[in-house]
Structures are given as C-alpha cells and as structure tokens.
CSV table of C-alpha atoms in Angstrom, one decimal:
chain,number,residue,atom,x,y,z
A,1,MET,CA,76.5,-16.5,-112.4
A,2,THR,CA,74.0,-13.6,-112.2
A,3,THR,CA,70.3,-14.5,-112.3
A,4,ALA,CA,68.3,-13.0,-115.1
A,5,PRO,CA,65.9,-10.1,-114.0
A,6,PHE,CA,62.8,-12.3,-114.5
A,7,VAL,CA,61.9,-15.8,-115.8
A,8,SER,CA,58.9,-16.3,-118.0
A,9,PRO,CA,57.0,-19.5,-117.6
A,10,SER,CA,58.1,-22.2,-120.0
A,11,LEU,CA,55.8,-23.2,-122.8
A,12,PRO,CA,54.2,-26.6,-122.3
A,13,ARG,CA,56.0,-29.6,-123.9
A,14,LEU,CA,54.2,-30.6,-127.0
A,15,HIS,CA,55.2,-34.2,-127.5
A,16,SER,CA,53.0,-36.8,-129.0
A,17,ALA,CA,53.9,-40.0,-130.9
A,18,ARG,CA,50.5,-39.9,-132.6
A,19,ALA,CA,50.7,-36.2,-133.7
A,20,SER,CA,51.6,-35.4,-137.2
A,21,PRO,CA,55.0,-33.8,-137.4
A,22,PHE,CA,53.6,-31.4,-140.0
A,23,PRO,CA,50.1,-30.1,-139.1
A,24,LYS,CA,48.7,-27.6,-141.5
A,25,PRO,CA,50.4,-24.3,-140.7
A,26,SER,CA,48.5,-21.1,-140.0
A,27,VAL,CA,49.6,-17.8,-141.4
A,28,GLY,CA,50.7,-15.3,-138.7
A,29,SER,CA,49.8,-11.7,-139.0
A,30,GLY,CA,52.7,-10.1,-137.1
A,31,GLY,CA,56.4,-9.8,-137.7
A,32,GLY,CA,59.2,-11.3,-135.7
A,33,VAL,CA,60.0,-9.3,-132.5
A,34,ALA,CA,63.7,-8.8,-131.6
A,35,PHE,CA,64.3,-8.9,-127.9
A,36,PRO,CA,67.3,-7.1,-126.4
A,37,ALA,CA,69.6,-9.5,-124.6
A,38,ARG,CA,72.5,-9.2,-122.1
A,39,THR,CA,75.3,-11.5,-121.3
A,40,TYR,CA,75.0,-13.2,-118.0
A,41,GLY,CA,78.0,-15.5,-118.1
A,42,SER,CA,77.4,-18.1,-120.8
A,43,SER,CA,77.2,-17.4,-124.5
A,44,LEU,CA,76.9,-19.3,-127.8
A,45,ARG,CA,77.6,-17.4,-131.0
A,46,LEU,CA,76.6,-19.0,-134.2
A,47,ARG,CA,77.2,-18.0,-137.8
A,48,SER,CA,75.4,-20.9,-139.6
A,49,ALA,CA,76.0,-22.5,-143.0
A,50,VAL,CA,72.2,-23.0,-143.2
A,51,MET,CA,70.3,-21.4,-146.1
A,52,SER,CA,66.9,-19.8,-146.0
A,53,ALA,CA,63.8,-19.5,-148.1
A,54,SER,CA,60.6,-17.6,-148.7
A,55,GLY,CA,57.2,-19.1,-147.8
A,56,VAL,CA,54.3,-18.5,-145.4
A,57,GLY,CA,55.4,-17.3,-142.0
A,58,GLY,CA,53.2,-19.6,-139.9
A,59,ASN,CA,55.6,-19.1,-137.0
A,60,GLY,CA,54.3,-15.5,-136.4
A,61,SER,CA,56.3,-13.9,-139.2
A,62,PRO,CA,54.6,-12.0,-142.1
A,63,MET,CA,53.9,-13.7,-145.4
A,64,ALA,CA,56.6,-13.4,-148.0
A,65,PRO,CA,55.0,-11.1,-150.6
A,66,GLU,CA,56.4,-12.8,-153.7
A,67,GLU,CA,55.7,-16.4,-152.5
A,68,SER,CA,52.3,-16.2,-151.0
A,69,THR,CA,51.2,-19.5,-152.5
A,70,VAL,CA,53.9,-21.5,-150.6
A,71,SER,CA,52.2,-23.2,-147.6
A,72,SER,CA,55.3,-24.1,-145.5
A,73,ARG,CA,59.0,-24.7,-145.5
A,74,LEU,CA,59.9,-28.3,-145.0
A,75,GLY,CA,63.0,-30.4,-144.9
A,76,GLU,CA,63.5,-34.1,-144.6
A,77,VAL,CA,66.7,-36.2,-144.3
A,78,LYS,CA,67.4,-39.9,-143.8
A,79,ARG,CA,70.9,-40.7,-142.8
A,80,VAL,CA,72.0,-44.4,-142.4
A,81,THR,CA,75.5,-45.5,-141.4
A,82,LYS,CA,77.0,-48.6,-139.8
A,83,GLU,CA,76.5,-46.9,-136.4
A,84,THR,CA,73.1,-45.1,-136.7
A,85,ASN,CA,69.8,-44.9,-138.6
A,86,VAL,CA,68.3,-41.4,-138.5
A,87,HIS,CA,65.2,-39.9,-140.0
A,88,VAL,CA,64.5,-36.2,-139.5
A,89,LYS,CA,61.7,-33.9,-140.7
A,90,ILE,CA,61.3,-30.2,-139.8
A,91,ASN,CA,58.7,-27.6,-140.6
A,92,LEU,CA,59.8,-24.0,-140.0
A,93,ASP,CA,56.3,-22.7,-140.2
A,94,GLY,CA,54.8,-25.1,-137.7
A,95,THR,CA,53.1,-24.8,-134.3
A,96,GLY,CA,55.7,-26.3,-132.0
A,97,VAL,CA,55.0,-30.0,-132.2
A,98,ALA,CA,57.8,-32.4,-131.2
A,99,ASN,CA,57.8,-36.1,-132.0
A,100,SER,CA,61.2,-37.4,-131.1
A,101,SER,CA,62.6,-40.8,-130.2
A,102,THR,CA,66.4,-40.8,-130.3
A,103,GLY,CA,67.3,-43.4,-127.8
A,104,ILE,CA,68.7,-40.6,-125.6
A,105,PRO,CA,66.0,-39.3,-123.3
A,106,PHE,CA,67.8,-36.0,-122.4
A,107,LEU,CA,68.2,-35.3,-126.2
A,108,ASP,CA,64.5,-35.9,-126.7
A,109,HIS,CA,63.9,-33.3,-123.9
A,110,MET,CA,66.1,-30.8,-125.7
A,111,LEU,CA,64.4,-31.4,-129.0
A,112,ASP,CA,61.1,-30.6,-127.3
A,113,GLN,CA,62.7,-27.2,-126.4
A,114,LEU,CA,63.7,-26.6,-130.0
A,115,ALA,CA,60.2,-27.2,-131.2
A,116,SER,CA,58.3,-25.5,-128.5
A,117,HIS,CA,60.3,-22.3,-128.3
A,118,GLY,CA,61.1,-22.0,-132.0
A,119,LEU,CA,57.5,-22.9,-133.1
A,120,PHE,CA,59.0,-25.5,-135.4
A,121,ASP,CA,57.5,-28.9,-136.0
A,122,VAL,CA,60.3,-31.4,-135.3
A,123,TYR,CA,60.3,-35.1,-136.1
A,124,VAL,CA,63.3,-37.2,-135.2
A,125,LYS,CA,63.5,-41.0,-135.1
A,126,ALA,CA,66.9,-42.6,-134.5
A,127,THR,CA,68.5,-45.8,-133.5
A,128,GLY,CA,72.2,-46.2,-132.9
A,129,ASP,CA,74.9,-47.9,-130.9
A,130,THR,CA,74.0,-46.2,-127.7
A,131,HIS,CA,75.0,-49.4,-125.8
A,132,ILE,CA,78.6,-48.2,-126.5
A,133,ASP,CA,78.1,-44.4,-126.2
A,134,ASP,CA,75.7,-41.6,-127.1
A,135,HIS,CA,78.3,-39.9,-129.3
A,136,HIS,CA,77.5,-41.4,-132.7
A,137,SER,CA,73.8,-40.8,-132.3
A,138,ASN,CA,74.2,-37.2,-131.1
A,139,GLU,CA,76.6,-36.5,-134.0
A,140,ASP,CA,74.5,-38.0,-136.8
A,141,ILE,CA,71.2,-36.5,-135.5
A,142,ALA,CA,72.9,-33.1,-135.5
A,143,LEU,CA,74.1,-33.6,-139.1
A,144,ALA,CA,70.6,-34.7,-140.2
A,145,ILE,CA,68.8,-31.8,-138.5
A,146,GLY,CA,71.3,-29.3,-140.0
A,147,THR,CA,70.8,-30.7,-143.5
A,148,ALA,CA,67.0,-30.7,-143.1
A,149,LEU,CA,67.1,-27.1,-141.9
A,150,LEU,CA,69.3,-26.3,-145.0
A,151,GLN,CA,66.6,-27.8,-147.2
A,152,ALA,CA,63.7,-26.0,-145.4
A,153,LEU,CA,65.3,-22.6,-145.7
A,154,GLY,CA,65.9,-22.8,-149.5
A,155,ASP,CA,66.9,-19.6,-151.2
A,156,ARG,CA,66.7,-17.3,-148.1
A,157,LYS,CA,64.7,-14.6,-149.7
A,158,GLY,CA,62.9,-12.2,-147.3
A,159,ILE,CA,64.0,-13.7,-144.0
A,160,ASN,CA,65.4,-11.6,-141.1
A,161,ARG,CA,68.7,-13.5,-141.3
A,162,PHE,CA,69.9,-12.4,-137.8
A,163,GLY,CA,68.7,-13.8,-134.5
A,164,HIS,CA,69.7,-12.8,-130.9
A,165,PHE,CA,68.2,-14.1,-127.7
A,166,THR,CA,69.1,-14.7,-124.1
A,167,ALA,CA,67.2,-17.5,-122.3
A,168,PRO,CA,67.2,-17.6,-118.5
A,169,LEU,CA,66.6,-20.8,-116.5
A,170,ASP,CA,66.8,-20.2,-112.7
A,171,GLU,CA,70.4,-19.5,-112.0
A,172,ALA,CA,71.6,-20.0,-115.6
A,173,ALA,CA,71.3,-17.7,-118.6
A,174,VAL,CA,72.6,-18.4,-122.1
A,175,GLU,CA,72.9,-16.0,-125.0
A,176,VAL,CA,72.7,-17.1,-128.6
A,177,ILE,CA,73.7,-14.8,-131.5
A,178,LEU,CA,72.8,-16.3,-134.9
A,179,ASP,CA,73.6,-15.2,-138.5
A,180,LEU,CA,72.2,-17.3,-141.4
A,181,SER,CA,74.9,-15.9,-143.7
A,182,GLY,CA,76.0,-19.1,-145.4
A,183,ARG,CA,79.5,-18.9,-143.8
A,184,PRO,CA,80.0,-21.8,-141.3
A,185,HIS,CA,81.4,-20.7,-137.9
A,186,LEU,CA,80.8,-21.5,-134.3
A,187,SER,CA,82.1,-19.8,-131.2
A,188,CYS,CA,81.0,-21.5,-128.0
A,189,GLY,CA,81.7,-20.0,-124.6
A,190,LEU,CA,79.6,-22.5,-122.6
A,191,SER,CA,81.1,-23.9,-119.4
A,192,ILE,CA,79.3,-27.1,-118.5
A,193,PRO,CA,80.6,-28.4,-115.1
A,194,THR,CA,79.7,-32.1,-115.5
A,195,GLU,CA,80.3,-34.6,-118.2
A,196,ARG,CA,76.8,-36.1,-117.9
A,197,VAL,CA,73.3,-35.0,-116.7
A,198,GLY,CA,72.0,-38.1,-114.9
A,199,THR,CA,68.6,-39.0,-113.6
A,200,TYR,CA,69.2,-37.2,-110.2
A,201,ASP,CA,70.3,-33.6,-110.0
A,202,THR,CA,72.8,-32.9,-107.2
A,203,GLN,CA,74.4,-29.7,-108.6
A,204,LEU,CA,74.5,-26.4,-106.8
A,205,ALA,CA,73.1,-23.1,-108.1
A,206,GLY,CA,75.2,-21.6,-110.8
A,207,ASN,CA,76.7,-24.9,-111.8
A,208,ASN,CA,73.7,-26.8,-113.0
A,209,SER,CA,74.6,-28.6,-116.3
A,210,HIS,CA,70.9,-29.4,-117.1
A,211,HIS,CA,69.9,-25.8,-116.8
A,212,ILE,CA,72.8,-24.5,-118.9
A,213,ILE,CA,72.2,-27.0,-121.7
A,214,GLU,CA,68.4,-26.5,-121.6
A,215,ALA,CA,68.8,-22.7,-121.7
A,216,THR,CA,71.1,-23.1,-124.6
A,217,PHE,CA,68.5,-25.0,-126.6
A,218,LYS,CA,65.8,-22.5,-125.7
A,219,ALA,CA,67.9,-19.5,-126.7
A,220,PHE,CA,69.0,-21.2,-129.9
A,221,ALA,CA,65.3,-21.9,-130.8
A,222,ARG,CA,64.3,-18.3,-130.2
A,223,ALA,CA,67.2,-16.9,-132.1
A,224,LEU,CA,66.7,-19.3,-135.0
A,225,ARG,CA,63.0,-18.4,-135.1
A,226,GLN,CA,63.9,-14.7,-135.3
A,227,ALA,CA,66.4,-15.3,-138.1
A,228,THR,CA,64.1,-17.5,-140.2
A,229,GLU,CA,61.0,-15.3,-139.9
A,230,TYR,CA,60.2,-13.0,-142.8
A,231,ASP,CA,61.0,-9.3,-142.8
A,232,LEU,CA,57.9,-7.7,-144.5
A,233,ARG,CA,59.8,-4.5,-145.3
A,234,ARG,CA,62.4,-6.5,-147.2
A,235,GLN,CA,59.7,-7.6,-149.8
A,236,GLY,CA,61.4,-10.9,-150.6
A,237,THR,CA,64.9,-9.6,-151.3
A,238,ILE,CA,68.1,-11.2,-150.1
A,239,PRO,CA,69.2,-9.8,-146.7
A,240,SER,CA,72.7,-8.9,-147.8
A,241,SER,CA,74.4,-5.8,-149.3
A,242,LYS,CA,76.1,-8.2,-151.7
A,243,GLY,CA,72.7,-9.5,-153.0
A,244,VAL,CA,73.6,-13.1,-152.3
A,245,LEU,CA,74.1,-15.4,-149.4
A,246,SER,CA,76.3,-18.4,-150.3
A,247,ARG,CA,77.4,-21.6,-148.6
A,248,SER,CA,81.1,-20.7,-148.8
C-alpha cells in the first residue's frame, strides 16, 4: 500500500470520565473546508440514512442564519436488550470530548478518534455479554450511535450534506466518501488482514489491522464533520435539487 505524502500529528485524546459529554459549545466563525483526497488502496463509501438539522456550528461551521437561537445539536439514545445495555449521547457542535466505557478497550480507542477528529462530544456507556463475544455490544452500540446521530441532525437544513476525507496512518490510508442523503447504503472496500487486534502488534507494514481500522474512524469523523457543518451560502435551505431529503 502506498504511503500518504505526509502525516499530520494526531490530535490529543480527549478522554475524561469526569468531563461533561456536552460542554457549552462555542460558535465557530469559519466554514467547513473540503480537503481533496486520493485513493491509496483502502476505501469506505457511505451514503447514510442519517438526517441533518440546523443549529449553531460550534464545530467550526458557520451559524445557520435561520436558527441562530439554537445552541447545539444533541442526540441521546438508551437501548436495552437481553444481551446489552447501551446509553449514547452525542453533540455535533462539541469540542471533541470523548467519555466512553464500552467494555471493549479497542472500541473505546476508536470512539476517541470519532470525537477528537470530528469535534463531536461523544458519550457511550455500555455493558454486554462480552464474556461470550464482542459482537452484540459492537452491534448495539453502533445502532444506538446511528440513532442518536439521526436525532441530532434533525431536519438537515443548511448542512453541507457531503463529506470526503482520506486519513493516513503510517503505511495505511483510508478514504471515506459520505452523503447524508437519507438513502441507506454502504460500500466497504476495506481489507483487514487479521480477525482481531490484540494487545501486541506483530504485523508488517501495509498489513497493520490497527492502523487500517483507526484510519477508517479518523476519515469517517472528518468526512462526517464536513457533511454536518453548515454551508453559509445555502442560507438554511435543504441541500437537494428535490427540496427534500427523506429516510427512504
């Protein structure tokens, strides 16, 4: 796999069990910046069923002109089954604070990437039957995060809608292309060489599962940030020639 031309230093992990998952957001003055991206071997293309909403662009996007009194875009979901108990909160206009305890340390690390690189505040608390396998917890946490994101995005007025980012991590580079259109679709071209990422890394350059997965979360966070930020020129209108973005 070709190495990216340069690697920017990662933002620091912002993880504190005592920190509020929703600190008071600050209003950004600049718009979202779209970065050109190239394919280096791994790609993840997403057309999400997630909705969007207007509000204050505390994640660096301009304020929605028609909804200037809205302080932040929040979503909260509690999901309880016989296998898991999950509580998720997300603030799209946050500062990058992660407060996650899922029972799966590697997933906690990935949620840190989502918060830090997307400038979202992410709170995830979960218990599950991880003594059997991580599968049920992974699945229900993903469902809860998606539903919370759906709530936070609301009516989707004024957002950019599209996001596109390539994240390099040493020998790995992952591209995410995102469309918050309301039409659910996932194309995943990732090739992860190992079934698990253990506590000790013995993989060779170009085949490092940890790097591939982490770069995926970072690229997704940046693409989602681009797509959810406000487009000032759109003046609060729906970003579609049809005038509506639906769930189906």
